[in-house]
XYZ file of C-alpha atoms in Angstrom:
197
model
C -11.575 15.432 10.559
C -11.561 12.100 12.812
C -8.864 12.698 15.308
C -5.380 11.618 14.797
C -6.302 11.867 11.141
C -3.860 14.191 9.176
C -4.485 15.224 5.322
C -2.095 13.339 4.586
C -3.436 10.306 6.097
C -6.368 10.336 4.202
C -5.958 9.991 0.812
C -8.237 8.870 -2.321
C -6.044 8.608 -4.976
C -6.264 4.680 -5.362
C -8.398 5.439 -8.593
C -11.612 3.445 -7.129
C -14.035 3.496 -3.782
C -12.694 -0.188 -3.547
C -9.154 0.482 -3.681
C -9.690 3.275 -1.595
C -11.329 0.417 1.460
C -8.199 -1.312 1.029
C -6.251 1.810 1.690
C -7.194 2.176 5.007
C -5.644 -0.859 6.001
C -2.301 1.140 5.486
C -0.732 1.775 9.535
C -0.766 6.298 9.632
C 1.855 8.072 10.447
C 1.657 6.402 14.167
C 1.677 3.202 13.521
C -1.978 2.471 13.959
C -4.160 0.911 11.390
C -6.743 3.619 10.251
C -10.857 2.595 10.687
C -10.919 0.962 13.851
C -13.939 3.162 15.569
C -17.137 4.360 14.125
C -15.619 8.194 14.084
C -13.088 6.945 11.524
C -15.717 5.063 9.846
C -18.154 7.999 9.353
C -15.041 10.825 7.832
C -14.234 8.126 5.708
C -17.818 7.447 4.134
C -18.766 11.210 3.440
C -15.100 11.577 2.370
C -14.850 8.602 -0.157
C -17.730 10.487 -1.373
C -19.783 7.137 -0.955
C -22.162 9.270 1.539
C -22.619 12.948 0.100
C -21.052 15.233 2.312
C -23.707 16.341 5.267
C -25.067 13.058 5.307
C -26.489 12.006 8.837
C -24.346 9.494 9.276
C -26.281 8.733 13.090
C -26.504 4.319 12.495
C -22.354 4.164 11.956
C -21.104 2.320 14.678
C -18.845 -0.987 15.880
C -20.684 -3.677 13.948
C -20.330 -1.042 11.307
C -16.595 -0.588 11.572
C -16.047 -4.627 11.487
C -18.195 -4.689 8.331
C -16.075 -2.661 6.592
C -13.348 -4.200 7.812
C -14.399 -7.254 6.549
C -15.000 -6.326 3.066
C -11.454 -4.252 3.011
C -9.967 -7.338 4.015
C -12.389 -9.898 0.950
C -11.199 -6.957 -1.343
C -7.751 -6.938 -0.827
C -7.093 -10.433 -0.760
C -9.152 -10.729 -3.981
C -7.084 -7.537 -5.683
C -3.969 -8.483 -4.424
C -4.334 -12.649 -6.345
C -5.190 -10.938 -9.192
C -2.312 -9.015 -9.371
C -0.216 -11.776 -8.268
C -2.950 -14.264 -11.083
C -3.824 -16.278 -7.613
C -7.518 -16.684 -7.032
C -8.389 -15.835 -3.622
C -11.646 -17.850 -3.957
C -13.376 -17.034 0.129
C -12.454 -12.990 -0.607
C -14.263 -13.816 -4.290
C -17.223 -15.440 -2.196
C -17.484 -13.029 -0.002
C -16.954 -9.705 -2.098
C -20.864 -11.386 -4.068
C -22.639 -11.991 -1.086
C -22.005 -8.636 -0.589
C -22.177 -6.871 -4.195
C -25.366 -8.878 -3.873
C -27.241 -6.020 -1.764
C -29.084 -2.878 -3.725
C -26.436 -0.238 -3.387
C -28.381 2.778 -1.175
C -31.142 5.041 -3.737
C -30.097 8.537 -4.027
C -32.196 11.371 -5.284
C -30.946 15.213 -6.992
C -32.184 17.786 -4.707
C -31.286 21.670 -4.923
C -28.917 23.401 -2.363
C -29.333 26.536 -0.769
C -27.540 27.992 -4.182
C -29.711 26.070 -5.771
C -27.724 23.740 -7.978
C -28.247 19.721 -8.097
C -26.799 17.953 -5.665
C -26.511 14.154 -5.050
C -28.719 12.411 -1.660
C -29.324 9.453 -0.642
C -33.610 9.138 -0.585
C -33.259 7.617 2.769
C -30.821 7.237 6.086
C -27.879 5.286 4.582
C -28.071 1.481 5.973
C -25.228 -0.430 6.253
C -25.843 -3.396 3.938
C -26.575 -0.988 1.488
C -23.012 1.176 1.410
C -21.355 -2.613 1.348
C -23.061 -3.751 -1.514
C -21.966 0.131 -3.445
C -18.235 -0.896 -2.594
C -18.348 -4.454 -2.605
C -20.175 -3.773 -6.352
C -17.493 -1.031 -7.251
C -15.412 -4.728 -6.583
C -16.930 -6.250 -9.144
C -16.855 -4.409 -11.894
C -13.333 -3.507 -11.642
C -12.850 -6.559 -11.573
C -14.762 -7.694 -14.412
C -13.797 -5.183 -16.096
C -10.639 -6.489 -18.502
C -9.013 -3.260 -19.092
C -9.724 -2.072 -15.500
C -8.402 -5.457 -13.937
C -5.408 -4.951 -16.493
C -4.591 -1.613 -14.520
C -4.151 -2.548 -11.461
C -0.802 -2.152 -9.110
C 0.429 -2.612 -6.093
C 2.695 0.550 -4.805
C 6.646 0.091 -5.940
C 7.549 2.765 -3.106
C 8.935 1.433 0.145
C 7.340 0.328 2.560
C 4.073 1.593 0.644
C 1.454 -1.352 0.130
C -1.504 0.674 -1.470
C -3.040 -1.209 -5.045
C -4.576 1.555 -7.182
C -5.421 2.190 -10.737
C -3.420 3.066 -13.073
C -4.407 5.032 -15.871
C -1.528 6.736 -17.038
C -0.108 6.668 -20.259
C 2.046 4.076 -21.489
C 0.917 2.907 -18.427
C 4.097 3.234 -16.188
C 3.124 4.302 -13.203
C 5.665 3.541 -10.354
C 3.931 5.339 -7.190
C -0.054 4.830 -5.839
C 0.945 8.813 -5.875
C 3.290 10.785 -7.316
C 3.337 14.156 -4.454
C 3.616 10.866 -1.447
C 5.476 7.835 -2.713
C 7.381 9.084 -6.033
C 8.196 12.427 -3.887
C 9.833 9.718 -0.991
C 11.572 7.858 -3.948
C 13.014 10.993 -5.252
C 14.030 12.480 -2.343
C 16.140 9.381 -1.373
C 17.878 8.883 -4.778
C 18.912 12.399 -4.305
C 20.085 11.805 -0.272
C 21.893 8.626 -2.229
C 23.379 10.504 -4.933
C 24.087 13.274 -2.538
C 25.972 11.116 0.195
C 27.990 9.040 -2.501
C 29.030 13.038 -3.626
C 30.595 13.662 -0.405
C 32.569 10.330 0.120
């Protein structure tokens, strides 16, 4: 795990990899933005499942960080515009440009135990990984059913965007265990304070 990152801060519960990338704009508990250096990005690429575990990521550098931050901002603007019923033409154009690239090639290989696992067919290239995330955003936003499930978390001070796939589509928080629990604790404290007065 990258220095200064706890498992609490690295969550992948948005429902889509493009939304998990958008979630990296959220400040950490220490107030620092996530994905600010090559080590953090390399960790995110593997933890998100964009590249298989054990993939050598020696090419990740500050340029990659800047490119992923740019895509994150464009997808975030585009998704929030869709939620609000607005348009974001510049963000849409940028996501489309990146989605036009070829995603990384994959292949099935045997692991040490003999099971088939996914591996990249070549060393990961920044453009190919950006294309995979941008294509995920295009697929999400052009699918009317999935697009109708886009939500912004109702938790205090949380701006995470997630895909609501719950029955009845009444999910209110990006994570019931995190933001939902915070809301329940706050409600309990308010009731306890009123009971004392």
